[in-house]
Amino acid sequence: MSYFRKKPLEAIEKPSNLKRELKTMDLILLGLGAIVGTGIFVITGTAAALTAGPALIVSFIIAAFSCVLSALCYAEFASRIPVAGGAYSYGYTVFGELIGWLVGWLMICEYLLANASVASGWSGYMNGFLDGIGLGLPIALRSSFDVETGSYIDVIAVLITFLVTYIVIQGAKKALRLNNIMVFVKFGLIILFIVVGAFYVKPENWTPFAPFGFEGVATGAAVVFFAFLGFDAVSTAAEETKNPRRDIPRGIIGSLGIATVLYIAVTLVLTGIVPYAQLDIKDPVAFAIRFIGQDFIAGIISVGAIATLLTVLISMTYGLGRLIYAIGRDGLLPKKLSEVDPKTKSPKNATQLAGSVSAVLAGIVPLGKLAELTNIVTLMIFVILAIGIIKLRKDHGEPKEGEFRVPFVPIFPIISVFVCVYLMIQLSLSVWIAFIIWLALGVVFYLVYGYKHSELNGE
């Protein structure tokens, strides 16, 4: 009995039933669709006001540095192991089944919470819009279950999650076509903010630069780390990419690099327009434009933000469906989840499950601080993958010609581990407790179901 049995690296690329039709630009836009959302439109203001002040740009640089190191590891794995499932498949190949399953279990948590958080946030914006035109929903249908406020279900969050699930089931190219359009609209809004806002920047608003000291900057980095999540969704698309060894690394690094530049530019302009202490609000970007008297442009940004937040939901639902498909194909989840729709060539059952659970979380379960669980879960995945690159090189040698290579191994992966662990330490005890409980549930599920039903049982 071995809980660490592995798939041979040479046999990992089994024939895929998914349709290969994605190129580099599709992958970059998939990554940007997942990364650039609530982070740029919401988190920037709160983090500046409560943790780092104008020094939030340093927080973004620290968080980006951590993500870049992890992205390099993802890129080499994706180039050498170009299969669906992303980090789950990499962990399975390098560390064996139990660790691979736990990485997949952590990824499921990451994607579900991200989906539910975005759907819930989108519902909040839409409820505000409906109130403004006199069509507001009753309290009972406006948010998740809460006896004190009299709310029972967030109907809008449930409906938008099911709508996005339906779109994603139609196939990768169709789902990502809508994502790509929304990403370009989102870019337009961000550039509009930067160009208009730059004329109203007052350098004195950048002093004091770090009002909460380095501790505030470090805490800010742990908070805004959430803003970079999503680039890993690119790696789940390997089996639908025409040239995954080349295009997946480009998609991961390209989307993360562009997002980093955008975050730093927006933060500089935002804290230059409005004194940081006034930015603890839900719509800091639109507020900053209203602050300088440009109400019409603020309205455009608000409406655009509502529409373009859907890109995060599309990208994450897409990634979660492919992850569940890959785990089901290996037998660690029911095999039915690995079935591919003959018409759309997409994993229909896996995507329906992803959408249904996301809808329940967004519509009924009060998320509260559980959204912070997304950070610690993802950081743990990054730690495992950084160690995994060192082990991949030790067990299987250097990358071949044409495959992506992480520079300065083992130095870069070791630095990545230290940075990720440092950011994990910044998170609260309650988040750590929730993380340990989720991990324990994953171990129990594997022992009760996964081990017995694994594809490797017949080998």
Short mmCIF file of C-alpha atoms in Angstrom, two decimals:
data_model
loop_
_atom_site.label_atom_id
_atom_site.label_comp_id
_atom_site.label_asym_id
_atom_site.label_seq_id
_atom_site.Cartn_x
_atom_site.Cartn_y
_atom_site.Cartn_z
CA MET A 1 0.00 0.00 0.00
CA SER A 2 1.62 3.25 -1.16
CA TYR A 3 0.06 6.68 -0.75
CA PHE A 4 2.91 8.21 -2.78
CA ARG A 5 2.66 6.16 -5.98
CA LYS A 6 3.44 8.21 -9.09
CA LYS A 7 2.66 8.37 -12.76
CA PRO A 8 5.76 8.05 -14.97
CA LEU A 9 6.69 11.40 -16.52
CA GLU A 10 6.96 9.75 -19.93
CA ALA A 11 3.41 8.36 -19.74
CA ILE A 12 1.73 11.46 -18.38
CA GLU A 13 0.54 12.76 -21.77
CA LYS A 14 -2.39 10.45 -22.47
CA PRO A 15 -4.63 11.17 -25.50
CA SER A 16 -7.09 13.96 -24.69
CA ASN A 17 -10.75 14.22 -25.66
CA LEU A 18 -10.62 18.00 -25.31
CA LYS A 19 -10.36 20.17 -28.42
CA ARG A 20 -6.99 21.89 -28.99
CA GLU A 21 -7.82 25.40 -30.24
CA LEU A 22 -6.21 27.97 -27.89
CA LYS A 23 -3.19 30.15 -28.72
CA THR A 24 -0.84 32.38 -26.70
CA MET A 25 -3.11 35.45 -26.80
CA ASP A 26 -6.12 33.41 -25.64
CA LEU A 27 -4.08 32.24 -22.65
CA ILE A 28 -2.78 35.71 -21.75
CA LEU A 29 -6.33 37.05 -21.85
CA LEU A 30 -7.57 34.05 -19.81
CA GLY A 31 -4.97 34.90 -17.16
CA LEU A 32 -5.78 38.60 -17.22
CA GLY A 33 -9.49 37.80 -17.02
CA ALA A 34 -8.85 35.90 -13.80
CA ILE A 35 -6.28 38.29 -12.28
CA VAL A 36 -7.59 41.78 -13.03
CA GLY A 37 -10.92 42.13 -11.25
CA THR A 38 -11.81 42.80 -7.63
CA GLY A 39 -8.10 43.35 -6.93
CA ILE A 40 -7.84 46.51 -8.97
CA PHE A 41 -11.39 47.83 -8.47
CA VAL A 42 -11.81 47.09 -4.74
CA ILE A 43 -8.72 45.90 -2.81
CA THR A 44 -6.45 48.81 -3.80
CA GLY A 45 -8.45 51.33 -1.79
CA THR A 46 -8.99 49.28 1.37
CA ALA A 47 -5.39 48.09 1.50
CA ALA A 48 -4.04 51.63 1.08
CA ALA A 49 -6.32 53.05 3.77
CA LEU A 50 -5.89 50.32 6.40
CA THR A 51 -2.46 48.73 5.93
CA ALA A 52 0.16 50.45 3.77
CA GLY A 53 -0.85 53.97 2.69
CA PRO A 54 0.88 55.17 -0.51
CA ALA A 55 3.56 52.50 0.13
CA LEU A 56 0.97 50.04 -1.17
CA ILE A 57 2.98 50.07 -4.42
CA VAL A 58 5.80 48.41 -2.45
CA SER A 59 3.27 45.85 -1.14
CA PHE A 60 2.25 45.12 -4.73
CA ILE A 61 5.89 44.72 -5.76
CA ILE A 62 6.53 42.24 -2.89
CA ALA A 63 3.38 40.27 -3.74
CA ALA A 64 4.23 40.37 -7.45
CA PHE A 65 7.79 39.18 -6.73
CA SER A 66 6.36 36.19 -4.86
CA CYS A 67 3.96 35.44 -7.71
CA VAL A 68 6.64 35.84 -10.40
CA LEU A 69 8.84 33.26 -8.66
CA SER A 70 5.85 30.92 -8.48
CA ALA A 71 4.89 31.71 -12.09
CA LEU A 72 8.37 30.63 -13.26
CA CYS A 73 7.85 27.29 -11.50
CA TYR A 74 4.40 26.93 -13.09
CA ALA A 75 5.91 27.73 -16.49
CA GLU A 76 8.54 24.99 -16.30
CA PHE A 77 6.03 22.45 -15.03
CA ALA A 78 3.54 23.41 -17.77
CA SER A 79 6.24 23.09 -20.42
CA ARG A 80 7.42 19.68 -19.22
CA ILE A 81 4.05 18.25 -18.10
CA PRO A 82 1.51 19.81 -20.53
CA VAL A 83 -1.72 18.22 -19.22
CA ALA A 84 -5.01 19.45 -17.74
CA GLY A 85 -5.17 19.91 -13.99
CA GLY A 86 -2.35 22.39 -13.53
CA ALA A 87 -0.63 22.19 -10.14
CA TYR A 88 -2.59 19.05 -9.22
CA SER A 89 -1.05 17.12 -12.12
CA TYR A 90 2.43 18.51 -11.36
CA GLY A 91 2.23 17.51 -7.69
CA TYR A 92 0.92 14.05 -8.63
CA THR A 93 3.82 13.44 -11.02
CA VAL A 94 6.62 14.69 -8.76
CA PHE A 95 5.50 13.84 -5.20
CA GLY A 96 3.01 11.05 -5.72
CA GLU A 97 -0.71 10.56 -5.39
CA LEU A 98 -1.47 11.78 -1.86
CA ILE A 99 0.41 15.08 -2.26
CA GLY A 100 -1.03 15.52 -5.77
CA TRP A 101 -4.54 14.98 -4.41
CA LEU A 102 -3.99 17.47 -1.57
CA VAL A 103 -2.75 20.09 -4.05
CA GLY A 104 -5.89 19.46 -6.10
CA TRP A 105 -8.02 19.68 -2.94
CA LEU A 106 -6.42 23.04 -2.06
CA MET A 107 -6.99 24.26 -5.64
CA ILE A 108 -10.68 23.32 -5.42
CA CYS A 109 -10.92 25.46 -2.28
CA GLU A 110 -9.11 28.35 -3.98
CA TYR A 111 -11.34 28.34 -7.07
CA LEU A 112 -14.63 27.80 -5.20
CA LEU A 113 -13.98 30.66 -2.77
CA ALA A 114 -12.79 32.96 -5.56
CA ASN A 115 -15.92 32.16 -7.59
CA ALA A 116 -18.27 32.67 -4.65
CA SER A 117 -16.57 35.92 -3.61
CA VAL A 118 -16.75 37.41 -7.10
CA ALA A 119 -20.37 36.32 -7.64
CA SER A 120 -21.30 37.81 -4.28
CA GLY A 121 -19.44 41.05 -5.06
CA TRP A 122 -21.04 41.26 -8.51
CA SER A 123 -24.45 40.81 -6.89
CA GLY A 124 -23.73 43.73 -4.54
CA TYR A 125 -22.96 46.03 -7.49
CA MET A 126 -26.04 44.82 -9.40
CA ASN A 127 -28.34 45.23 -6.40
CA GLY A 128 -27.11 48.81 -6.07
CA PHE A 129 -27.83 49.39 -9.76
CA LEU A 130 -31.36 47.92 -9.46
CA ASP A 131 -32.03 50.08 -6.39
CA GLY A 132 -31.02 53.12 -8.42
CA ILE A 133 -33.66 52.43 -11.08
CA GLY A 134 -36.37 51.47 -8.58
CA LEU A 135 -36.31 47.70 -9.16
CA GLY A 136 -34.54 46.60 -5.98
CA LEU A 137 -35.09 43.04 -4.71
CA PRO A 138 -36.56 42.36 -1.23
CA ILE A 139 -34.05 41.94 1.62
CA ALA A 140 -34.70 38.18 1.80
CA LEU A 141 -33.32 37.69 -1.71
CA ARG A 142 -30.37 40.10 -1.64
CA SER A 143 -27.61 38.26 0.25
CA SER A 144 -26.58 34.97 1.85
CA PHE A 145 -28.35 33.48 4.87
CA ASP A 146 -28.36 35.84 7.85
CA VAL A 147 -31.13 35.70 10.48
CA GLU A 148 -30.26 39.15 11.89
CA THR A 149 -30.77 40.99 8.59
CA GLY A 150 -33.62 38.75 7.38
CA SER A 151 -31.78 37.62 4.23
CA TYR A 152 -32.01 34.01 3.03
CA ILE A 153 -30.47 33.72 -0.41
CA ASP A 154 -28.49 35.89 -2.82
CA VAL A 155 -30.60 35.26 -5.93
CA ILE A 156 -28.49 37.39 -8.28
CA ALA A 157 -25.25 35.62 -7.25
CA VAL A 158 -26.86 32.23 -7.89
CA LEU A 159 -28.27 33.25 -11.29
CA ILE A 160 -25.04 34.82 -12.57
CA THR A 161 -23.03 31.75 -11.48
CA PHE A 162 -25.36 29.42 -13.39
CA LEU A 163 -25.30 31.71 -16.45
CA VAL A 164 -21.48 31.73 -16.51
CA THR A 165 -21.44 27.93 -16.02
CA TYR A 166 -23.70 27.55 -19.07
CA ILE A 167 -21.38 29.78 -21.12
CA VAL A 168 -18.27 27.82 -20.10
CA ILE A 169 -19.94 24.49 -20.97
CA GLN A 170 -20.29 25.70 -24.59
CA GLY A 171 -16.57 25.09 -25.11
CA ALA A 172 -13.25 26.82 -24.49
CA LYS A 173 -13.21 29.03 -27.58
CA LYS A 174 -16.77 30.36 -27.13
CA ALA A 175 -16.36 30.98 -23.40
CA LEU A 176 -13.01 32.71 -23.84
CA ARG A 177 -14.29 34.83 -26.75
CA LEU A 178 -16.65 36.59 -24.29
CA ASN A 179 -13.83 36.73 -21.73
CA ASN A 180 -11.50 38.36 -24.28
CA ILE A 181 -14.04 41.08 -25.17
CA MET A 182 -14.59 41.87 -21.49
CA VAL A 183 -10.83 42.00 -20.81
CA PHE A 184 -10.35 44.62 -23.55
CA VAL A 185 -13.23 46.67 -22.08
CA LYS A 186 -11.60 46.35 -18.66
CA PHE A 187 -8.28 47.56 -20.10
CA GLY A 188 -10.06 50.56 -21.59
CA LEU A 189 -11.54 51.49 -18.20
CA ILE A 190 -8.20 51.19 -16.41
CA ILE A 191 -6.37 53.27 -19.04
CA LEU A 192 -9.18 55.86 -18.88
CA PHE A 193 -8.69 56.10 -15.11
CA ILE A 194 -4.90 56.41 -15.37
CA VAL A 195 -4.96 59.01 -18.16
CA VAL A 196 -7.68 61.20 -16.59
CA GLY A 197 -6.41 60.77 -13.02
CA ALA A 198 -2.78 61.56 -13.86
CA PHE A 199 -3.71 65.23 -14.42
CA TYR A 200 -5.08 65.51 -10.86
CA VAL A 201 -2.26 63.81 -8.93
CA LYS A 202 -0.92 65.82 -5.98
CA PRO A 203 2.52 64.54 -4.90
CA GLU A 204 1.87 65.73 -1.33
CA ASN A 205 -0.74 62.95 -1.03
CA TRP A 206 2.15 60.47 -1.18
CA THR A 207 3.50 61.73 2.16
CA PRO A 208 3.84 60.14 4.60
CA PHE A 209 4.75 57.38 2.16
CA ALA A 210 4.60 54.49 4.66
CA PRO A 211 2.39 55.70 7.55
CA PHE A 212 2.08 52.19 9.03
CA GLY A 213 5.79 51.32 8.75
CA PHE A 214 7.26 48.20 7.18
CA GLU A 215 4.85 46.03 9.16
CA GLY A 216 2.01 47.73 7.31
CA VAL A 217 3.74 47.22 3.97
CA ALA A 218 4.21 43.49 4.74
CA THR A 219 0.59 43.09 5.86
CA GLY A 220 -0.46 44.95 2.73
CA ALA A 221 1.51 42.47 0.62
CA ALA A 222 -0.32 39.55 2.27
CA VAL A 223 -3.66 41.28 1.57
CA VAL A 224 -3.02 42.32 -2.05
CA PHE A 225 -1.54 38.91 -2.84
CA PHE A 226 -5.21 37.98 -3.47
CA ALA A 227 -5.19 40.48 -6.34
CA PHE A 228 -2.69 38.38 -8.32
CA LEU A 229 -4.47 35.06 -8.01
CA GLY A 230 -5.71 33.54 -11.24
CA PHE A 231 -2.61 33.23 -13.41
CA ASP A 232 -2.53 29.54 -12.43
CA ALA A 233 -5.85 29.07 -14.28
CA VAL A 234 -3.79 29.27 -17.49
CA SER A 235 -2.01 26.00 -16.66
CA THR A 236 -5.34 24.12 -16.49
CA ALA A 237 -5.87 24.81 -20.23
CA ALA A 238 -2.90 22.71 -21.40
CA GLU A 239 -4.96 20.06 -23.18
CA GLU A 240 -6.93 22.67 -25.12
CA THR A 241 -3.83 24.58 -26.27
CA LYS A 242 -2.33 24.02 -29.73
CA ASN A 243 1.29 24.23 -28.54
CA PRO A 244 1.17 23.91 -24.73
CA ARG A 245 4.94 23.57 -24.16
CA ARG A 246 5.49 27.01 -25.69
CA ASP A 247 2.20 28.85 -25.16
CA ILE A 248 1.34 27.97 -21.53
CA PRO A 249 4.56 29.55 -20.10
CA ARG A 250 3.99 32.64 -22.28
CA GLY A 251 0.40 32.89 -21.08
CA ILE A 252 1.33 32.59 -17.40
CA ILE A 253 4.24 35.06 -17.39
CA GLY A 254 2.63 37.46 -19.89
CA SER A 255 -0.63 37.84 -17.95
CA LEU A 256 1.15 38.25 -14.60
CA GLY A 257 3.61 40.83 -15.98
CA ILE A 258 0.87 42.98 -17.55
CA ALA A 259 -1.27 42.79 -14.39
CA THR A 260 1.65 43.90 -12.19
CA VAL A 261 2.26 47.03 -14.29
CA LEU A 262 -1.46 47.88 -14.20
CA TYR A 263 -1.72 47.46 -10.41
CA ILE A 264 1.29 49.68 -9.71
CA ALA A 265 0.09 52.40 -12.13
CA VAL A 266 -3.45 52.41 -10.67
CA THR A 267 -2.16 52.52 -7.08
CA LEU A 268 0.17 55.45 -7.84
CA VAL A 269 -2.62 57.48 -9.45
CA LEU A 270 -5.22 56.48 -6.84
CA THR A 271 -3.12 57.48 -3.81
CA GLY A 272 -1.94 60.59 -5.67
CA ILE A 273 -5.51 61.82 -6.22
CA VAL A 274 -7.13 60.95 -2.87
CA PRO A 275 -5.50 61.04 0.59
CA TYR A 276 -5.01 57.36 1.49
CA ALA A 277 -7.09 57.59 4.71
CA GLN A 278 -10.23 58.29 2.65
CA LEU A 279 -9.96 55.16 0.46
CA ASP A 280 -11.59 52.57 2.74
CA ILE A 281 -14.55 52.17 0.38
CA LYS A 282 -15.97 49.51 -1.97
CA ASP A 283 -15.38 51.38 -5.23
CA PRO A 284 -12.11 53.34 -4.77
CA VAL A 285 -11.39 53.79 -8.50
CA ALA A 286 -14.80 55.30 -9.27
CA PHE A 287 -14.67 57.28 -5.99
CA ALA A 288 -11.33 58.83 -6.95
CA ILE A 289 -12.76 60.05 -10.26
CA ARG A 290 -15.82 61.48 -8.45
CA PHE A 291 -13.41 63.09 -5.97
CA ILE A 292 -11.96 65.21 -8.79
CA GLY A 293 -15.44 66.13 -10.11
CA GLN A 294 -15.52 63.82 -13.15
CA ASP A 295 -18.89 62.22 -12.33
CA PHE A 296 -19.71 61.10 -15.87
CA ILE A 297 -16.43 59.20 -16.22
CA ALA A 298 -16.95 57.75 -12.71
CA GLY A 299 -20.32 56.42 -13.88
CA ILE A 300 -18.72 54.78 -16.92
CA ILE A 301 -16.09 53.11 -14.71
CA SER A 302 -18.73 51.87 -12.23
CA VAL A 303 -20.94 50.31 -14.91
CA GLY A 304 -17.89 48.87 -16.71
CA ALA A 305 -16.55 47.36 -13.48
CA ILE A 306 -19.86 45.54 -12.97
CA ALA A 307 -19.69 44.02 -16.44
CA THR A 308 -16.00 43.15 -16.49
CA LEU A 309 -15.96 41.41 -13.09
CA LEU A 310 -17.61 38.58 -15.02
CA THR A 311 -14.23 37.76 -16.58
CA VAL A 312 -12.98 36.50 -13.20
CA LEU A 313 -16.03 34.26 -12.88
CA ILE A 314 -15.56 32.90 -16.42
CA SER A 315 -11.84 32.21 -15.96
CA MET A 316 -12.20 30.59 -12.55
CA THR A 317 -15.20 28.44 -13.55
CA TYR A 318 -13.26 27.36 -16.64
CA GLY A 319 -10.19 26.45 -14.55
CA LEU A 320 -12.18 24.65 -11.84
CA GLY A 321 -14.06 22.57 -14.41
CA ARG A 322 -10.80 21.43 -16.04
CA LEU A 323 -9.28 20.66 -12.63
CA ILE A 324 -12.24 18.47 -11.57
CA TYR A 325 -12.13 16.78 -14.99
CA ALA A 326 -8.44 15.87 -14.53
CA ILE A 327 -8.95 14.56 -10.98
CA GLY A 328 -11.99 12.54 -12.07
CA ARG A 329 -10.01 11.04 -14.97
CA ASP A 330 -7.45 9.78 -12.43
CA GLY A 331 -10.24 8.19 -10.34
CA LEU A 332 -9.73 10.33 -7.23
CA LEU A 333 -13.18 11.85 -7.86
CA PRO A 334 -16.08 9.95 -9.54
CA LYS A 335 -15.26 8.94 -13.14
CA LYS A 336 -18.46 10.54 -14.43
CA LEU A 337 -16.78 13.90 -13.89
CA SER A 338 -14.20 13.10 -16.57
CA GLU A 339 -16.78 12.64 -19.34
CA VAL A 340 -16.50 15.08 -22.26
CA ASP A 341 -19.57 16.42 -24.08
CA PRO A 342 -19.32 15.07 -27.67
CA LYS A 343 -20.79 18.25 -29.14
CA THR A 344 -18.86 21.00 -27.33
CA LYS A 345 -15.75 18.93 -26.48
CA SER A 346 -15.82 20.37 -22.95
CA PRO A 347 -16.00 18.56 -19.56
CA LYS A 348 -19.73 19.20 -19.06
CA ASN A 349 -20.30 17.23 -15.83
CA ALA A 350 -17.22 18.66 -14.12
CA THR A 351 -18.17 22.22 -15.08
CA GLN A 352 -21.78 21.73 -13.91
CA LEU A 353 -20.52 20.50 -10.53
CA ALA A 354 -18.12 23.46 -10.26
CA GLY A 355 -20.92 25.91 -11.06
CA SER A 356 -23.47 24.29 -8.77
CA VAL A 357 -21.23 24.25 -5.68
CA SER A 358 -20.07 27.82 -6.43
CA ALA A 359 -23.71 28.91 -6.70
CA VAL A 360 -24.59 27.37 -3.32
CA LEU A 361 -21.57 29.04 -1.65
CA ALA A 362 -22.33 32.42 -3.23
CA GLY A 363 -26.08 32.27 -2.67
CA ILE A 364 -26.53 30.75 0.77
CA VAL A 365 -23.29 30.42 2.78
CA PRO A 366 -22.04 33.59 4.52
CA LEU A 367 -18.41 33.79 3.35
CA GLY A 368 -17.14 36.49 5.70
CA LYS A 369 -13.43 36.11 6.45
CA LEU A 370 -13.32 32.71 4.73
CA ALA A 371 -12.31 34.60 1.58
CA GLU A 372 -8.90 35.05 3.26
CA LEU A 373 -8.59 31.27 3.18
CA THR A 374 -7.98 31.67 -0.57
CA ASN A 375 -4.64 33.37 0.15
CA ILE A 376 -3.20 30.79 2.53
CA VAL A 377 -4.38 27.89 0.35
CA THR A 378 -2.73 29.36 -2.75
CA LEU A 379 0.49 30.22 -0.93
CA MET A 380 0.72 26.60 0.25
CA ILE A 381 0.31 25.39 -3.35
CA PHE A 382 3.12 27.76 -4.40
CA VAL A 383 5.39 26.37 -1.65
CA ILE A 384 4.78 22.78 -2.81
CA LEU A 385 5.44 23.66 -6.46
CA ALA A 386 8.67 25.53 -5.65
CA ILE A 387 9.98 22.46 -3.80
CA GLY A 388 8.60 20.38 -6.67
CA ILE A 389 10.82 22.10 -9.26
CA ILE A 390 13.92 21.12 -7.26
CA LYS A 391 12.66 17.52 -7.07
CA LEU A 392 11.68 17.49 -10.77
CA ARG A 393 15.24 18.46 -11.74
CA LYS A 394 16.70 15.87 -9.32
CA ASP A 395 14.49 13.00 -10.53
CA HIS A 396 14.14 13.80 -14.25
CA GLY A 397 17.10 16.02 -15.10
CA GLU A 398 17.28 19.38 -16.86
CA PRO A 399 14.56 20.63 -19.26
CA LYS A 400 15.02 19.57 -22.88
CA GLU A 401 15.62 22.00 -25.72
CA GLY A 402 12.47 24.03 -26.37
CA GLU A 403 11.11 23.54 -22.82
CA PHE A 404 10.88 26.44 -20.36
CA ARG A 405 13.53 26.55 -17.65
CA VAL A 406 13.42 28.26 -14.23
CA PRO A 407 16.70 30.19 -13.87
CA PHE A 408 19.02 29.75 -10.88
CA VAL A 409 17.59 26.49 -9.51
CA PRO A 410 17.58 25.82 -6.56
CA ILE A 411 18.09 29.48 -5.49
CA PHE A 412 14.89 30.93 -7.01
CA PRO A 413 12.62 28.12 -5.74
CA ILE A 414 14.11 28.40 -2.22
CA ILE A 415 13.55 32.18 -2.22
CA SER A 416 9.97 31.52 -3.40
CA VAL A 417 9.38 29.17 -0.45
CA PHE A 418 10.67 31.74 2.06
CA VAL A 419 8.60 34.61 0.59
CA CYS A 420 5.40 32.51 0.50
CA VAL A 421 5.88 31.23 4.07
CA TYR A 422 6.56 34.81 5.24
CA LEU A 423 3.28 35.98 3.67
CA MET A 424 1.43 33.02 5.23
CA ILE A 425 2.70 34.02 8.68
CA GLN A 426 1.07 37.45 8.25
CA LEU A 427 -2.41 35.85 8.14
CA SER A 428 -4.61 35.45 11.23
CA LEU A 429 -4.98 32.40 13.48
CA SER A 430 -8.60 31.86 12.40
CA VAL A 431 -7.45 31.55 8.77
CA TRP A 432 -4.81 28.99 9.78
CA ILE A 433 -7.43 26.96 11.69
CA ALA A 434 -9.78 26.95 8.68
CA PHE A 435 -6.85 25.92 6.45
CA ILE A 436 -5.90 22.97 8.70
CA ILE A 437 -9.54 21.80 8.86
CA TRP A 438 -9.84 21.88 5.04
CA LEU A 439 -6.56 19.97 4.69
CA ALA A 440 -7.71 17.33 7.21
CA LEU A 441 -10.99 16.86 5.32
CA GLY A 442 -8.95 16.30 2.14
CA VAL A 443 -6.85 13.57 3.79
CA VAL A 444 -10.00 11.82 5.08
CA PHE A 445 -11.66 11.93 1.63
CA TYR A 446 -8.57 10.43 -0.01
CA LEU A 447 -8.32 7.60 2.53
CA VAL A 448 -12.05 6.79 2.34
CA TYR A 449 -12.61 7.20 -1.43
CA GLY A 450 -9.64 8.32 -3.51
CA TYR A 451 -7.12 5.59 -2.73
CA LYS A 452 -9.60 2.77 -3.51
CA HIS A 453 -10.82 4.25 -6.80
CA SER A 454 -7.50 5.55 -8.17
CA GLU A 455 -6.54 4.59 -11.73
CA LEU A 456 -3.17 3.47 -10.35
CA ASN A 457 -4.82 0.67 -8.36
CA GLY A 458 -4.79 -1.50 -11.47
CA GLU A 459 -1.05 -0.97 -12.07
#
